[in-house]
mmCIF file of C-alpha atoms in Angstrom:
data_model
loop_
_atom_site.group_PDB
_atom_site.id
_atom_site.type_symbol
_atom_site.label_atom_id
_atom_site.label_comp_id
_atom_site.label_asym_id
_atom_site.label_seq_id
_atom_site.Cartn_x
_atom_site.Cartn_y
_atom_site.Cartn_z
ATOM 1 C CA MET A 1 -78.919 94.640 -3.734
ATOM 2 C CA ARG A 2 -75.425 94.108 -2.362
ATOM 3 C CA ARG A 3 -72.825 96.367 -3.766
ATOM 4 C CA ASP A 4 -69.472 95.045 -4.819
ATOM 5 C CA ASP A 5 -66.920 95.932 -2.123
ATOM 6 C CA ARG A 6 -64.547 97.036 -4.800
ATOM 7 C CA ALA A 7 -67.040 99.441 -6.491
ATOM 8 C CA PRO A 8 -66.780 103.145 -6.011
ATOM 9 C CA LYS A 9 -69.927 104.947 -4.685
ATOM 10 C CA PRO A 10 -72.332 106.171 -7.415
ATOM 11 C CA ASP A 11 -71.164 109.808 -7.085
ATOM 12 C CA ALA A 12 -67.430 108.858 -7.516
ATOM 13 C CA PRO A 13 -65.720 110.497 -10.663
ATOM 14 C CA VAL A 14 -64.952 108.422 -13.692
ATOM 15 C CA TYR A 15 -61.390 107.110 -13.331
ATOM 16 C CA GLU A 16 -59.075 108.798 -15.838
ATOM 17 C CA GLY A 17 -57.047 105.700 -16.912
ATOM 18 C CA THR A 18 -55.190 104.684 -19.996
ATOM 19 C CA GLU A 19 -57.859 103.267 -22.227
ATOM 20 C CA ARG A 20 -60.806 104.803 -23.952
ATOM 21 C CA LEU A 21 -64.073 103.297 -22.721
ATOM 22 C CA GLN A 22 -65.156 102.115 -26.163
ATOM 23 C CA LYS A 23 -61.904 100.361 -26.756
ATOM 24 C CA VAL A 24 -62.315 98.537 -23.408
ATOM 25 C CA LEU A 25 -65.787 97.539 -24.253
ATOM 26 C CA ALA A 26 -64.785 96.205 -27.689
ATOM 27 C CA ALA A 27 -61.872 94.264 -26.148
ATOM 28 C CA ALA A 28 -64.284 92.646 -23.660
ATOM 29 C CA GLY A 29 -66.428 91.424 -26.561
ATOM 30 C CA VAL A 30 -69.329 93.785 -26.406
ATOM 31 C CA GLY A 31 -69.121 94.571 -30.167
ATOM 32 C CA SER A 32 -67.239 96.655 -32.566
ATOM 33 C CA ARG A 33 -65.708 99.919 -31.381
ATOM 34 C CA ARG A 34 -68.310 101.835 -33.313
ATOM 35 C CA ALA A 35 -71.145 99.783 -31.792
ATOM 36 C CA CYS A 36 -69.744 100.409 -28.339
ATOM 37 C CA GLU A 37 -69.566 104.157 -28.929
ATOM 38 C CA ASP A 38 -73.230 103.938 -29.970
ATOM 39 C CA LEU A 39 -74.064 102.165 -26.665
ATOM 40 C CA ILE A 40 -72.196 104.924 -24.717
ATOM 41 C CA PHE A 41 -74.023 107.593 -26.691
ATOM 42 C CA ARG A 42 -77.372 106.017 -25.934
ATOM 43 C CA ARG A 43 -76.616 106.170 -22.215
ATOM 44 C CA ARG A 44 -76.588 102.382 -21.926
ATOM 45 C CA VAL A 45 -73.274 102.181 -20.255
ATOM 46 C CA THR A 46 -72.421 103.150 -16.583
ATOM 47 C CA VAL A 47 -68.845 103.483 -15.176
ATOM 48 C CA ASN A 48 -68.403 103.313 -11.498
ATOM 49 C CA GLY A 49 -72.074 103.942 -11.008
ATOM 50 C CA ARG A 50 -72.347 106.841 -13.461
ATOM 51 C CA VAL A 51 -73.810 107.170 -16.757
ATOM 52 C CA ALA A 52 -70.689 107.077 -19.178
ATOM 53 C CA LYS A 53 -70.023 109.579 -22.000
ATOM 54 C CA LEU A 54 -67.970 109.501 -25.071
ATOM 55 C CA GLY A 55 -64.469 110.422 -24.322
ATOM 56 C CA ASP A 56 -64.302 108.739 -20.870
ATOM 57 C CA LYS A 57 -61.182 106.778 -20.124
ATOM 58 C CA VAL A 58 -60.887 103.944 -17.713
ATOM 59 C CA ASP A 59 -58.548 101.533 -16.049
ATOM 60 C CA PRO A 60 -59.832 97.899 -16.975
ATOM 61 C CA ALA A 61 -58.161 96.535 -13.830
ATOM 62 C CA THR A 62 -60.257 98.717 -11.399
ATOM 63 C CA VAL A 63 -63.261 99.987 -13.115
ATOM 64 C CA VAL A 64 -66.851 98.771 -12.564
ATOM 65 C CA ILE A 65 -68.689 98.765 -15.819
ATOM 66 C CA HIS A 66 -72.454 97.918 -16.494
ATOM 67 C CA VAL A 67 -73.927 97.528 -19.984
ATOM 68 C CA ASP A 68 -77.809 97.593 -19.874
ATOM 69 C CA GLY A 69 -77.617 96.998 -16.244
ATOM 70 C CA GLU A 70 -75.432 93.889 -16.452
ATOM 71 C CA ARG A 71 -71.827 93.830 -15.004
ATOM 72 C CA LEU A 72 -69.041 93.503 -17.684
ATOM 73 C CA GLN A 73 -65.786 92.171 -16.523
ATOM 74 C CA ALA A 74 -63.250 94.430 -18.468
ATOM 75 C CA ASP A 75 -60.019 93.092 -16.826
ATOM 76 C CA ASN A 76 -58.657 90.561 -19.328
ATOM 77 C CA ARG A 77 -56.292 89.107 -16.614
ATOM 78 C CA LEU A 78 -59.228 87.603 -14.866
ATOM 79 C CA VAL A 79 -60.236 84.099 -15.895
ATOM 80 C CA TYR A 80 -63.517 82.246 -15.265
ATOM 81 C CA LEU A 81 -63.660 78.515 -16.085
ATOM 82 C CA ALA A 82 -66.207 75.709 -15.899
ATOM 83 C CA MET A 83 -64.942 72.172 -15.440
ATOM 84 C CA ASN A 84 -66.627 68.702 -15.343
ATOM 85 C CA LYS A 85 -64.721 67.212 -12.519
ATOM 86 C CA PRO A 86 -64.482 63.387 -12.925
ATOM 87 C CA ARG A 87 -65.054 60.974 -10.106
ATOM 88 C CA GLY A 88 -61.929 60.092 -8.058
ATOM 89 C CA VAL A 89 -60.300 63.488 -8.559
ATOM 90 C CA VAL A 90 -59.632 65.537 -5.390
ATOM 91 C CA THR A 91 -60.570 69.132 -5.394
ATOM 92 C CA THR A 92 -57.182 70.734 -4.709
ATOM 93 C CA MET A 93 -54.281 72.110 -6.837
ATOM 94 C CA ALA A 94 -51.706 70.167 -4.734
ATOM 95 C CA ASP A 95 -52.507 66.932 -3.066
ATOM 96 C CA GLU A 96 -50.054 65.744 -0.433
ATOM 97 C CA LYS A 97 -51.019 62.157 -0.975
ATOM 98 C CA GLY A 98 -50.220 62.081 -4.625
ATOM 99 C CA ARG A 99 -53.811 61.597 -5.803
ATOM 100 C CA THR A 100 -55.245 62.789 -8.967
ATOM 101 C CA GLU A 101 -55.918 66.462 -8.625
ATOM 102 C CA LEU A 102 -57.289 69.396 -10.461
ATOM 103 C CA ALA A 103 -53.881 70.629 -11.577
ATOM 104 C CA ASP A 104 -53.596 67.335 -13.536
ATOM 105 C CA PHE A 105 -56.395 68.585 -15.766
ATOM 106 C CA ILE A 106 -55.682 72.256 -15.946
ATOM 107 C CA GLY A 107 -51.874 71.925 -16.648
ATOM 108 C CA ILE A 108 -50.597 74.343 -19.398
ATOM 109 C CA ARG A 109 -54.037 74.972 -20.790
ATOM 110 C CA VAL A 110 -54.579 77.943 -18.369
ATOM 111 C CA GLU A 111 -51.642 80.389 -17.925
ATOM 112 C CA GLN A 112 -53.044 82.157 -15.044
ATOM 113 C CA ARG A 113 -53.147 80.602 -11.568
ATOM 114 C CA VAL A 114 -56.787 79.883 -10.778
ATOM 115 C CA TYR A 115 -58.621 78.471 -7.748
ATOM 116 C CA HIS A 116 -61.639 76.340 -7.336
ATOM 117 C CA VAL A 117 -64.847 77.952 -6.120
ATOM 118 C CA GLY A 118 -66.001 75.578 -3.369
ATOM 119 C CA ARG A 119 -65.460 71.878 -3.404
ATOM 120 C CA LEU A 120 -66.685 68.483 -4.664
ATOM 121 C CA ASP A 121 -65.548 65.474 -2.745
ATOM 122 C CA ALA A 122 -63.425 62.953 -4.472
ATOM 123 C CA ASP A 123 -66.379 60.529 -5.019
ATOM 124 C CA SER A 124 -68.554 63.250 -6.544
ATOM 125 C CA GLU A 125 -68.483 64.665 -10.014
ATOM 126 C CA GLY A 126 -69.927 67.370 -12.254
ATOM 127 C CA LEU A 127 -69.636 71.186 -12.339
ATOM 128 C CA LEU A 128 -66.818 73.048 -10.817
ATOM 129 C CA LEU A 129 -66.022 76.725 -11.132
ATOM 130 C CA LEU A 130 -62.368 77.946 -11.269
ATOM 131 C CA THR A 131 -61.252 81.555 -11.200
ATOM 132 C CA ASN A 132 -58.618 84.078 -10.221
ATOM 133 C CA ASP A 133 -61.314 86.660 -9.274
ATOM 134 C CA GLY A 134 -61.051 86.367 -5.492
ATOM 135 C CA THR A 135 -63.964 88.765 -4.752
ATOM 136 C CA LEU A 136 -66.462 86.879 -7.010
ATOM 137 C CA ALA A 137 -65.160 83.566 -5.654
ATOM 138 C CA HIS A 138 -65.677 84.547 -2.030
ATOM 139 C CA ARG A 139 -69.354 85.886 -2.721
ATOM 140 C CA LEU A 140 -70.276 82.552 -4.589
ATOM 141 C CA MET A 141 -69.167 80.514 -1.623
ATOM 142 C CA HIS A 142 -70.498 82.690 1.171
ATOM 143 C CA PRO A 143 -73.818 81.391 2.529
ATOM 144 C CA SER A 144 -75.262 84.840 2.841
ATOM 145 C CA TYR A 145 -75.475 85.222 -1.015
ATOM 146 C CA GLU A 146 -77.439 81.905 -1.133
ATOM 147 C CA VAL A 147 -76.308 80.781 -4.592
ATOM 148 C CA LEU A 148 -78.286 77.824 -5.629
ATOM 149 C CA LYS A 149 -76.635 74.476 -6.505
ATOM 150 C CA THR A 150 -78.330 71.592 -8.254
ATOM 151 C CA TYR A 151 -77.467 67.995 -8.064
ATOM 152 C CA LEU A 152 -78.391 64.657 -9.727
ATOM 153 C CA ALA A 153 -78.062 61.828 -7.364
ATOM 154 C CA GLU A 154 -78.386 57.982 -7.714
ATOM 155 C CA VAL A 155 -79.883 56.805 -4.443
ATOM 156 C CA ALA A 156 -81.294 53.751 -2.756
ATOM 157 C CA GLY A 157 -84.980 53.276 -3.565
ATOM 158 C CA PRO A 158 -87.965 53.164 -3.593
ATOM 159 C CA ILE A 159 -88.717 56.888 -2.924
ATOM 160 C CA PRO A 160 -91.769 57.554 -0.724
ATOM 161 C CA ARG A 161 -94.178 60.018 -2.023
ATOM 162 C CA ASN A 162 -93.708 62.521 0.840
ATOM 163 C CA LEU A 163 -89.933 62.591 0.751
ATOM 164 C CA GLY A 164 -89.843 65.740 -1.257
ATOM 165 C CA ARG A 165 -92.054 67.512 1.195
ATOM 166 C CA ARG A 166 -89.932 66.305 4.063
ATOM 167 C CA LEU A 167 -86.717 67.513 2.494
ATOM 168 C CA MET A 168 -88.119 70.972 1.705
ATOM 169 C CA ALA A 169 -89.597 71.283 5.247
ATOM 170 C CA GLY A 170 -86.054 70.621 6.617
ATOM 171 C CA VAL A 171 -84.055 67.701 8.164
ATOM 172 C CA GLU A 172 -81.979 68.008 11.338
ATOM 173 C CA LEU A 173 -78.278 66.972 11.008
ATOM 174 C CA GLU A 174 -75.619 66.813 13.655
ATOM 175 C CA ASP A 175 -74.320 70.197 12.660
ATOM 176 C CA GLY A 176 -77.700 71.888 12.324
ATOM 177 C CA PRO A 177 -80.963 71.754 10.103
ATOM 178 C CA VAL A 178 -80.908 71.664 6.328
ATOM 179 C CA LYS A 179 -83.660 71.767 3.714
ATOM 180 C CA VAL A 180 -83.755 71.756 -0.074
ATOM 181 C CA ASP A 181 -85.291 74.339 -2.444
ATOM 182 C CA SER A 182 -86.624 71.609 -4.895
ATOM 183 C CA PHE A 183 -86.668 67.957 -5.279
ATOM 184 C CA LYS A 184 -88.043 65.610 -7.876
ATOM 185 C CA VAL A 185 -87.643 61.968 -8.919
ATOM 186 C CA VAL A 186 -86.103 61.804 -12.386
ATOM 187 C CA ASP A 187 -86.165 58.009 -12.832
ATOM 188 C CA THR A 188 -86.643 54.736 -11.024
ATOM 189 C CA LEU A 189 -84.538 51.707 -11.824
ATOM 190 C CA GLY A 190 -85.237 48.682 -9.848
ATOM 191 C CA LYS A 191 -84.085 49.292 -6.186
ATOM 192 C CA THR A 192 -82.373 52.519 -7.153
ATOM 193 C CA ALA A 193 -83.722 55.907 -8.136
ATOM 194 C CA GLN A 194 -82.340 59.016 -9.838
ATOM 195 C CA VAL A 195 -83.369 62.245 -8.173
ATOM 196 C CA GLU A 196 -82.593 65.956 -8.616
ATOM 197 C CA LEU A 197 -82.356 68.312 -5.720
ATOM 198 C CA SER A 198 -81.329 72.009 -5.422
ATOM 199 C CA LEU A 199 -80.165 73.752 -2.237
ATOM 200 C CA HIS A 200 -78.360 76.813 -1.110
ATOM 201 C CA GLU A 201 -76.196 74.944 1.446
ATOM 202 C CA GLY A 202 -72.476 74.601 1.107
ATOM 203 C CA ARG A 203 -71.566 72.440 4.053
ATOM 204 C CA LYS A 204 -69.202 69.517 3.546
ATOM 205 C CA HIS A 205 -70.871 66.402 2.089
ATOM 206 C CA ILE A 206 -74.187 68.088 2.686
ATOM 207 C CA VAL A 207 -76.159 66.174 -0.066
ATOM 208 C CA ARG A 208 -74.661 62.779 0.990
ATOM 209 C CA ARG A 209 -75.297 63.378 4.741
ATOM 210 C CA LEU A 210 -78.795 64.642 3.993
ATOM 211 C CA MET A 211 -79.944 61.717 1.832
ATOM 212 C CA ALA A 212 -78.308 59.201 4.250
ATOM 213 C CA GLU A 213 -80.218 60.793 7.165
ATOM 214 C CA VAL A 214 -83.662 60.181 5.373
ATOM 215 C CA GLY A 215 -82.759 56.588 4.504
ATOM 216 C CA HIS A 216 -81.659 56.936 0.843
ATOM 217 C CA PRO A 217 -77.816 56.939 0.704
ATOM 218 C CA VAL A 218 -76.131 58.307 -2.348
ATOM 219 C CA ALA A 219 -74.286 55.817 -4.695
ATOM 220 C CA ARG A 220 -73.439 58.466 -7.298
ATOM 221 C CA LEU A 221 -73.581 62.356 -7.216
ATOM 222 C CA VAL A 222 -73.242 64.888 -10.049
ATOM 223 C CA ARG A 223 -73.505 68.571 -9.617
ATOM 224 C CA THR A 224 -75.302 69.943 -12.683
ATOM 225 C CA SER A 225 -75.484 73.685 -12.009
ATOM 226 C CA ILE A 226 -74.054 76.430 -9.724
ATOM 227 C CA GLY A 227 -76.373 79.562 -9.873
ATOM 228 C CA PRO A 228 -76.881 80.329 -13.577
ATOM 229 C CA ILE A 229 -74.022 78.271 -14.773
ATOM 230 C CA ARG A 230 -74.943 74.737 -15.915
ATOM 231 C CA LEU A 231 -72.901 71.721 -16.760
ATOM 232 C CA GLY A 232 -74.638 71.053 -20.074
ATOM 233 C CA ASP A 233 -72.841 68.721 -22.403
ATOM 234 C CA LEU A 234 -69.255 69.474 -21.103
ATOM 235 C CA ARG A 235 -67.406 66.261 -21.359
ATOM 236 C CA THR A 236 -65.815 64.649 -18.197
ATOM 237 C CA GLY A 237 -62.372 66.150 -17.386
ATOM 238 C CA ARG A 238 -62.894 69.145 -19.860
ATOM 239 C CA LEU A 239 -62.630 72.880 -19.227
ATOM 240 C CA ARG A 240 -64.362 75.704 -20.911
ATOM 241 C CA ARG A 241 -64.276 79.493 -20.494
ATOM 242 C CA LEU A 242 -67.495 81.169 -19.333
ATOM 243 C CA THR A 243 -69.014 83.554 -21.780
ATOM 244 C CA ASN A 244 -69.329 87.219 -21.016
ATOM 245 C CA ALA A 245 -73.049 86.690 -20.404
ATOM 246 C CA GLU A 246 -72.307 83.818 -17.983
ATOM 247 C CA VAL A 247 -69.907 85.967 -16.019
ATOM 248 C CA ALA A 248 -72.497 88.825 -15.910
ATOM 249 C CA ALA A 249 -75.030 86.334 -14.671
ATOM 250 C CA LEU A 250 -72.664 85.149 -11.847
ATOM 251 C CA PHE A 251 -72.223 88.849 -10.663
ATOM 252 C CA LYS A 252 -76.042 89.276 -10.836
ATOM 253 C CA ALA A 253 -76.380 86.168 -8.698
ATOM 254 C CA VAL A 254 -74.432 87.684 -5.944
ATOM 255 C CA GLY A 255 -76.197 90.985 -6.156
ATOM 256 C CA ASP A 256 -74.171 93.120 -8.532
#
């Protein structure tokens, strides 16, 4: 398991900050202050790698808290958002060419300055994560953490029976080999087909280049999940805040 670079070593002392631990837990949505005290009493909370005790004080901006083994983000200045990016929107906050950009959708709805985690090309749509947590964003994008991404693609058909095996075995592209973790045909519509594929890769236009290489160019591409976060029924162009459980699941996906 990879340790968060910001996390103190397990034998580090509890930080004597400005807030009682149960108050920080309650503010983060764990439960009432009394319920949080009970969690601490039952040794279900760790602070900076050590079992917490009643009376501990912490600094929400720097502390690393786990409840029942799951990372809790206690710093309320950090923002975690999911967006359903529409087709035709460029993945940038300030486009020099004046095209429709992410900032046009975020606007005044988010007070903090957030950044996109990875990219979707302008012609692609679907799930995009935005946050001001630089450490988590870096880990989600870094190939060594192998965060799985799933896409729904409309491609030229028909699809041969062995295509899934071929894609999972690996296909050579101009910048190196790529293989998918899973592949299935969702639907067939005349000369087109709808397929779902998952992969850990994050190279530019990787899905489009991969499918074009095997003779099935993509007409439409929708990203439906990033790690444990799913697009679900989030409407095109809309944003939503991730739940505490979803944020914890993201930390878990990168080894915390």
